[in-house]
């Protein structure tokens, strides 16, 4: 018997640019995760694993900000997504609020 596979469609209108590794990629929120599956290295962060998201370097004088993801498993290191354009700040806050 094959396991049931479920697909999660990304919200393209909520996509934003950021650097979860060394290079900047397009990240797309989905119902259950934050993903970047177009370029290597792939990035997948399940929302159920996240305890807290913290925005760093948010200022009107700076064009970019960073997002720090704190996992529920405190033994995992904090993951930073850097160089997110400030124009995506409100969109990200609204999306994160909507998924608790």
Short mmCIF file of C-alpha atoms in Angstrom, two decimals:
data_model
loop_
_atom_site.label_atom_id
_atom_site.label_comp_id
_atom_site.label_asym_id
_atom_site.label_seq_id
_atom_site.Cartn_x
_atom_site.Cartn_y
_atom_site.Cartn_z
CA UNK A 1 0.00 0.00 0.00
CA UNK A 2 1.42 3.38 -1.01
CA UNK A 3 1.45 6.26 1.47
CA UNK A 4 -0.93 9.08 0.66
CA UNK A 5 0.87 12.07 -0.85
CA UNK A 6 -0.43 15.59 -0.33
CA UNK A 7 0.74 18.56 -2.35
CA UNK A 8 0.97 22.05 -0.94
CA UNK A 9 0.55 24.85 -3.47
CA UNK A 10 2.61 27.99 -2.79
CA UNK A 11 1.05 31.42 -2.52
CA UNK A 12 2.85 33.09 -5.42
CA UNK A 13 1.44 36.51 -4.52
CA UNK A 14 3.22 36.25 -1.14
CA UNK A 15 6.59 35.24 -2.60
CA UNK A 16 9.58 37.29 -1.50
CA UNK A 17 13.29 37.43 -2.13
CA UNK A 18 15.75 36.48 0.59
CA UNK A 19 18.96 34.58 1.28
CA UNK A 20 18.44 31.46 3.43
CA UNK A 21 21.92 30.31 2.39
CA UNK A 22 24.65 32.20 0.55
CA UNK A 23 22.62 33.33 -2.45
CA UNK A 24 19.37 35.21 -2.78
CA UNK A 25 16.39 33.11 -3.95
CA UNK A 26 12.61 33.42 -4.20
CA UNK A 27 10.90 32.03 -1.10
CA UNK A 28 7.24 31.10 -1.23
CA UNK A 29 4.89 30.59 1.70
CA UNK A 30 2.50 27.65 1.56
CA UNK A 31 -0.21 26.48 3.93
CA UNK A 32 2.27 24.32 5.87
CA UNK A 33 5.77 25.59 5.06
CA UNK A 34 8.11 28.23 3.72
CA UNK A 35 9.93 26.87 0.66
CA UNK A 36 12.43 27.62 -2.06
CA UNK A 37 12.55 24.70 -4.48
CA UNK A 38 13.84 26.25 -7.70
CA UNK A 39 17.55 26.71 -6.98
CA UNK A 40 20.08 24.72 -4.99
CA UNK A 41 20.37 24.49 -2.07
CA UNK A 42 16.66 23.89 -1.57
CA UNK A 43 15.04 25.39 1.51
CA UNK A 44 12.03 23.90 3.30
CA UNK A 45 10.89 25.08 6.72
CA UNK A 46 7.78 23.44 8.14
CA UNK A 47 5.54 25.87 10.03
CA UNK A 48 4.79 23.29 12.71
CA UNK A 49 8.50 23.25 13.64
CA UNK A 50 8.67 27.03 14.21
CA UNK A 51 8.37 28.49 17.69
CA UNK A 52 9.08 32.14 16.87
CA UNK A 53 10.01 34.39 13.96
CA UNK A 54 12.00 37.51 14.74
CA UNK A 55 12.66 40.38 12.33
CA UNK A 56 16.14 41.88 12.64
CA UNK A 57 17.62 45.13 11.27
CA UNK A 58 14.18 46.62 10.59
CA UNK A 59 14.64 50.32 9.95
CA UNK A 60 13.32 52.87 7.50
CA UNK A 61 16.92 53.87 6.79
CA UNK A 62 17.85 50.36 5.59
CA UNK A 63 16.47 48.81 2.39
CA UNK A 64 16.67 45.21 3.68
CA UNK A 65 15.93 43.29 6.86
CA UNK A 66 16.64 39.79 8.18
CA UNK A 67 14.28 37.15 9.51
CA UNK A 68 15.42 34.78 12.27
CA UNK A 69 13.52 31.52 12.67
CA UNK A 70 13.61 29.94 16.14
CA UNK A 71 12.58 26.27 16.12
CA UNK A 72 10.54 24.47 18.79
CA UNK A 73 13.49 22.11 19.16
CA UNK A 74 15.86 24.52 20.88
CA UNK A 75 18.78 22.20 20.08
CA UNK A 76 18.46 23.22 16.41
CA UNK A 77 20.31 26.42 15.55
CA UNK A 78 18.40 29.58 14.68
CA UNK A 79 18.02 29.91 10.90
CA UNK A 80 18.44 33.37 9.38
CA UNK A 81 17.05 34.52 6.08
CA UNK A 82 18.92 37.68 5.21
CA UNK A 83 18.57 40.51 2.71
CA UNK A 84 14.78 40.57 2.47
CA UNK A 85 13.64 43.81 0.81
CA UNK A 86 11.76 46.07 3.25
CA UNK A 87 8.78 46.23 0.88
CA UNK A 88 7.89 42.65 1.94
CA UNK A 89 7.81 43.34 5.71
CA UNK A 90 4.06 43.93 6.07
CA UNK A 91 3.20 41.04 3.75
CA UNK A 92 5.37 38.67 5.80
CA UNK A 93 3.95 39.89 9.11
CA UNK A 94 0.39 39.41 7.86
CA UNK A 95 1.11 35.92 6.53
CA UNK A 96 2.81 34.84 9.77
CA UNK A 97 -0.07 36.24 11.84
CA UNK A 98 -2.58 34.36 9.69
CA UNK A 99 -0.83 31.02 10.26
CA UNK A 100 -0.21 31.69 13.99
#
